[in-house]
XYZ file of C-alpha atoms in Angstrom:
396
model
C 131.614 134.700 101.349
C 129.728 132.431 98.940
C 129.689 133.528 95.319
C 127.082 131.796 93.198
C 128.096 132.410 89.623
C 125.673 131.120 87.042
C 122.730 130.863 89.457
C 119.943 133.174 88.233
C 117.886 135.342 90.530
C 115.208 133.140 92.052
C 111.501 133.836 92.471
C 110.154 133.419 96.038
C 112.603 130.551 96.640
C 111.945 127.791 99.156
C 114.719 125.452 100.305
C 113.630 121.800 100.566
C 116.085 119.478 102.306
C 116.316 115.787 103.204
C 119.137 113.654 104.571
C 119.712 109.930 104.442
C 120.294 108.140 107.716
C 118.691 108.402 111.138
C 115.913 110.775 110.014
C 114.948 108.864 106.877
C 112.968 105.702 107.660
C 112.264 103.735 104.495
C 114.295 106.335 102.534
C 110.982 108.186 102.219
C 112.334 111.734 102.704
C 115.475 111.520 100.568
C 113.463 109.826 97.807
C 110.968 112.715 97.869
C 113.702 115.296 97.223
C 115.230 113.041 94.552
C 111.799 112.891 92.900
C 111.545 116.692 92.818
C 115.036 116.952 91.360
C 114.245 114.369 88.676
C 110.785 115.643 87.690
C 111.839 119.290 87.515
C 115.324 118.588 86.109
C 117.271 120.304 88.850
C 120.694 121.751 88.114
C 123.401 121.133 90.733
C 125.253 124.349 91.549
C 127.153 123.466 94.738
C 128.400 120.546 96.847
C 129.766 120.656 100.377
C 133.309 119.452 100.971
C 132.987 115.809 102.001
C 136.252 115.956 103.968
C 134.721 118.425 106.422
C 131.633 116.481 107.457
C 131.814 112.762 106.726
C 133.553 109.752 108.218
C 134.404 107.640 105.185
C 134.486 104.464 107.268
C 130.814 105.074 108.056
C 129.744 106.455 104.665
C 132.153 104.884 102.219
C 132.843 106.311 98.754
C 131.877 104.223 95.737
C 133.889 103.369 92.635
C 132.348 103.085 89.167
C 133.410 102.827 85.544
C 132.603 105.522 82.997
C 133.721 104.787 79.438
C 136.323 102.440 80.821
C 137.677 105.023 83.284
C 137.397 104.352 87.032
C 135.863 107.203 89.003
C 134.961 107.772 92.642
C 131.774 109.255 94.074
C 132.284 110.757 97.500
C 129.430 110.942 100.026
C 128.391 114.556 100.375
C 125.473 116.999 100.309
C 124.568 118.680 97.024
C 122.430 121.705 96.267
C 120.423 122.121 93.081
C 117.932 124.671 91.819
C 114.691 124.103 89.922
C 112.625 126.743 88.157
C 108.901 126.130 88.565
C 106.769 128.119 86.143
C 103.005 128.478 85.861
C 100.536 131.091 86.990
C 102.357 131.498 90.302
C 106.022 130.711 89.614
C 108.159 129.771 92.572
C 111.645 128.352 92.548
C 113.066 125.655 94.786
C 116.526 125.072 96.192
C 116.886 121.327 96.774
C 119.318 120.010 99.385
C 119.978 116.295 99.237
C 122.681 114.451 101.107
C 123.633 112.240 104.013
C 123.395 113.112 107.679
C 126.920 114.396 108.493
C 129.195 112.448 110.803
C 130.756 115.543 112.422
C 130.740 119.369 112.658
C 126.966 119.712 112.570
C 127.007 123.397 113.507
C 129.395 124.255 110.686
C 127.310 122.101 108.351
C 124.128 124.026 109.182
C 125.876 127.401 108.987
C 127.122 126.575 105.498
C 123.630 125.654 104.329
C 122.224 128.827 105.881
C 124.865 130.876 104.063
C 123.588 129.468 100.771
C 120.007 130.204 101.829
C 120.895 133.803 102.667
C 122.784 134.349 99.423
C 119.891 132.945 97.354
C 117.199 134.910 99.199
C 115.416 131.797 100.511
C 112.133 132.742 102.182
C 111.464 129.462 103.984
C 113.236 126.162 104.686
C 111.260 122.905 104.614
C 113.050 119.808 105.945
C 111.595 116.382 105.203
C 111.953 113.425 107.542
C 110.506 109.964 108.150
C 110.170 107.973 111.362
C 109.071 104.519 112.450
C 105.602 104.436 113.967
C 102.735 102.191 115.055
C 100.730 102.897 111.931
C 99.081 100.333 109.616
C 100.262 100.184 106.023
C 96.639 99.958 104.856
C 95.768 103.500 105.969
C 96.913 106.880 104.610
C 100.380 107.789 105.843
C 100.274 110.297 108.729
C 102.354 113.393 107.951
C 103.011 115.960 110.661
C 104.159 119.525 110.159
C 106.066 121.121 113.041
C 107.959 124.347 113.621
C 109.740 126.199 116.403
C 108.171 129.501 115.345
C 104.876 130.208 117.197
C 103.744 132.712 114.553
C 104.457 130.269 111.741
C 102.624 127.526 113.613
C 99.550 129.710 113.887
C 99.484 131.081 110.338
C 100.285 127.807 108.530
C 98.294 125.375 110.696
C 101.395 123.645 112.056
C 102.248 122.255 115.447
C 104.778 123.990 117.648
C 107.430 121.485 118.625
C 107.627 120.454 122.278
C 110.064 117.591 121.885
C 112.897 117.022 124.341
C 115.511 114.308 123.785
C 118.027 113.020 121.227
C 117.675 114.524 117.778
C 119.141 114.280 114.292
C 120.326 116.730 111.682
C 116.692 117.605 110.837
C 116.116 118.965 114.340
C 119.495 120.718 114.441
C 118.985 122.450 111.078
C 115.485 123.560 112.033
C 116.749 125.157 115.247
C 119.653 126.781 113.375
C 117.150 128.341 110.970
C 115.027 129.600 113.855
C 118.008 131.281 115.549
C 119.044 132.797 112.206
C 115.572 134.274 111.682
C 114.726 132.017 108.726
C 111.210 130.484 108.822
C 111.621 126.702 109.002
C 109.202 123.767 108.942
C 109.826 120.045 109.192
C 107.435 117.480 107.721
C 107.496 113.962 109.191
C 105.976 110.855 107.615
C 105.254 107.836 109.828
C 106.476 104.545 108.325
C 105.063 101.227 109.645
C 107.773 99.763 111.850
C 106.953 96.207 110.756
C 107.779 97.024 107.122
C 110.573 99.560 107.444
C 112.783 98.389 104.575
C 113.249 100.932 101.780
C 111.821 101.999 99.510
C 108.442 103.177 100.774
C 106.770 105.025 97.873
C 103.549 105.461 99.832
C 105.331 107.519 102.497
C 107.214 109.468 99.819
C 103.937 110.268 98.080
C 102.383 111.451 101.343
C 105.328 113.792 102.005
C 105.051 115.295 98.532
C 101.317 115.861 98.911
C 101.865 117.638 102.232
C 104.685 119.697 100.736
C 102.407 120.641 97.865
C 99.831 121.973 100.315
C 102.471 123.867 102.272
C 104.230 125.725 99.473
C 101.302 126.014 97.051
C 102.917 124.285 94.069
C 101.474 121.594 91.823
C 104.016 118.759 92.101
C 104.097 116.227 89.243
C 103.827 112.775 90.773
C 104.993 110.691 87.835
C 104.825 106.961 88.594
C 104.706 107.374 92.373
C 100.962 106.665 92.723
C 101.318 103.346 90.862
C 104.422 102.469 92.856
C 102.561 103.210 96.097
C 99.663 100.961 95.119
C 102.010 98.152 94.114
C 103.887 98.524 97.405
C 100.686 98.226 99.430
C 99.522 95.173 97.465
C 102.865 93.521 98.099
C 102.728 94.196 101.833
C 99.116 92.958 101.912
C 100.245 89.655 100.444
C 103.100 89.292 102.921
C 100.800 90.075 105.856
C 98.212 87.568 104.648
C 100.802 84.800 104.750
C 101.393 85.296 108.477
C 98.319 85.134 110.732
C 100.074 86.922 113.598
C 101.087 89.822 111.372
C 97.589 90.004 109.874
C 96.052 90.127 113.341
C 98.500 92.804 114.445
C 97.720 94.936 111.372
C 94.010 94.624 112.123
C 94.634 95.817 115.679
C 96.508 98.862 114.363
C 93.697 99.586 111.917
C 91.064 99.536 114.645
C 93.152 101.765 116.902
C 93.815 104.209 114.057
C 90.183 104.412 112.964
C 88.971 104.918 116.529
C 91.507 107.659 117.189
C 90.742 109.526 113.977
C 86.947 109.358 114.107
C 86.533 112.702 115.922
C 89.293 114.371 113.897
C 87.134 115.332 110.892
C 88.000 119.035 111.028
C 86.792 121.557 108.479
C 90.373 122.549 107.680
C 91.359 118.972 106.884
C 88.332 118.547 104.628
C 89.100 121.830 102.855
C 92.689 120.785 102.190
C 91.587 117.450 100.741
C 89.008 119.140 98.528
C 91.537 121.714 97.260
C 93.982 118.949 96.356
C 91.167 117.053 94.634
C 90.337 120.104 92.498
C 93.998 120.650 91.624
C 94.274 117.073 90.416
C 91.143 117.475 88.238
C 92.351 120.584 86.431
C 93.030 119.657 82.796
C 96.604 119.916 81.652
C 98.060 120.438 85.106
C 100.334 117.444 85.006
C 100.781 113.804 84.072
C 97.669 111.750 84.402
C 95.117 114.566 84.103
C 91.923 114.298 86.148
C 91.756 111.758 88.881
C 95.498 111.567 89.528
C 96.349 109.672 92.694
C 96.356 111.465 96.009
C 97.969 111.075 99.383
C 98.815 107.549 100.388
C 98.595 106.278 96.806
C 94.787 106.370 96.632
C 93.023 107.844 93.636
C 91.284 111.179 93.940
C 88.080 109.706 95.332
C 86.234 110.498 98.490
C 87.186 108.276 101.414
C 84.973 106.272 103.698
C 86.331 107.137 107.186
C 84.804 104.021 108.691
C 86.508 101.466 106.481
C 89.444 103.421 105.149
C 88.486 102.395 101.603
C 88.032 104.768 98.739
C 84.825 105.209 96.821
C 84.171 107.381 93.756
C 82.127 110.537 94.339
C 78.533 110.372 93.178
C 78.017 112.106 89.825
C 76.033 115.309 90.027
C 72.421 114.763 88.984
C 71.186 117.117 86.239
C 68.343 119.487 87.083
C 64.893 119.454 85.439
C 65.974 121.875 82.753
C 68.577 119.365 81.549
C 66.308 116.301 81.479
C 63.375 116.196 79.091
C 60.159 115.483 80.897
C 61.702 116.088 84.302
C 58.608 118.054 85.353
C 56.614 114.828 85.300
C 58.974 112.907 87.573
C 57.692 111.249 90.721
C 57.434 113.681 93.665
C 60.501 113.560 95.902
C 63.034 113.837 93.066
C 65.578 116.640 92.958
C 63.952 119.690 91.373
C 60.421 118.634 92.480
C 57.865 121.494 92.280
C 56.312 122.856 95.442
C 53.520 120.794 96.930
C 49.945 121.888 96.099
C 48.289 124.277 98.481
C 46.862 122.554 101.509
C 49.190 119.598 101.493
C 51.671 120.973 103.987
C 52.235 118.639 106.904
C 50.793 115.586 105.129
C 52.558 112.478 106.386
C 53.451 109.294 104.519
C 52.811 110.933 101.150
C 53.667 108.531 98.367
C 57.138 109.104 97.001
C 58.281 111.405 99.767
C 60.149 108.786 101.820
C 63.902 109.209 101.667
C 65.701 106.473 99.722
C 67.226 103.742 101.791
C 70.652 104.768 103.101
C 70.066 108.465 102.340
C 70.798 109.344 105.936
C 74.305 108.041 105.469
C 74.897 110.472 102.602
C 73.266 113.532 104.175
C 75.647 116.410 104.951
C 76.534 116.757 108.587
C 75.368 113.304 109.699
C 78.812 111.779 110.106
C 82.516 112.295 109.609
C 83.267 114.032 106.334
C 85.366 112.156 103.713
C 89.029 113.048 103.549
C 89.288 113.714 107.242
C 92.359 111.539 107.495
C 94.491 113.934 105.475
C 95.661 115.478 108.736
C 95.991 112.481 111.052
C 98.111 112.513 114.129
C 101.026 110.120 113.867
C 101.195 107.252 116.290
C 104.922 106.938 116.905
C 106.558 104.131 118.767
C 107.314 104.505 122.388
C 110.962 105.164 121.619
C 110.322 107.980 119.197
C 109.702 111.668 119.629
C 106.121 112.351 120.683
C 103.560 114.044 118.519
C 104.075 115.780 115.263
C 107.735 116.460 115.687
C 108.530 112.830 116.296
C 111.900 111.650 115.159
C 113.407 108.213 115.158
C 113.996 106.584 118.502
C 116.793 107.325 120.849
C 118.253 103.944 120.186
C 119.269 105.159 116.739
C 116.915 102.943 114.762
C 116.130 104.768 111.541
C 114.359 102.135 109.526
C 117.306 101.687 107.269
């Protein structure tokens, strides 16, 4: 029986977990949970016994000096709680640790015991995998679950994966069998630049988590870090013609695959996030805070993958002196005189050059790539629930 003294009653708590190791390419997932803990000043209330789950020859303890006294930090998994206020308060239970070396079933049961005692309503497990995705495009993030009802109500994919798995897959299945709703979010990290850190993938995971649990997550310096990371990788790729050519091939394949994926739901999610970022006083940076993949909150050109600022709204005639005398064809133009219906080639009525490109419904809507399908490597789990390859490569 777990007794949690000093832990207050939580409001609609969600458990968010990430584990270093096989399921954490580029350290993207564990860094995301660390970011939440740092930004919301989480308070650690429990730690699992390291002796029960870790091989210290694989995950060695570290020694450090504190005020001249030598101390040891043992590899383990810690739980902390953060209180998130606002109009719709919701608390989080953060689980951050290392993939255990042994006793995975006992490990999961212990975490589930904490979840039960705290009244956790849903478990979200973050992961990152290596994939054939270009670093110049938004990071694909997939949401998968083993619960058909949850998949339908939360626009997730129902996992169909068969093969080797990590602690993320084991914990998700343990939650399902225990009757606890569970979701795993996977970010695809470019396999040709898998070294940690990868702030762009971390940022993408946090944006997807924000959409899933309905909380405004402060991003801090992550958007700037993501941009700096991409610039650095751009420079490295430019120095090697073979790498540059390979990246271009991935870009073309990605753009072609995503062209028909401009769904209304994806557009709605991007627009909702854009509005959240523009609300005054909602977090560091104010309006125009960076969005998924490290790009600013601008509309996205699906053809080139580049961002462009949205066109400012044009004021109506009542806001512009003398607007009633503007050339016919302007916004707010009065009705044509009687008898002119059907007149062709009337002066001033031709659409401006390029207007067809901006007309609603004439092409893929901006933001469609917020719900891309990941393109994992051949040795990784297929589809949204992809995990690192069976050969144990984790990107670390």
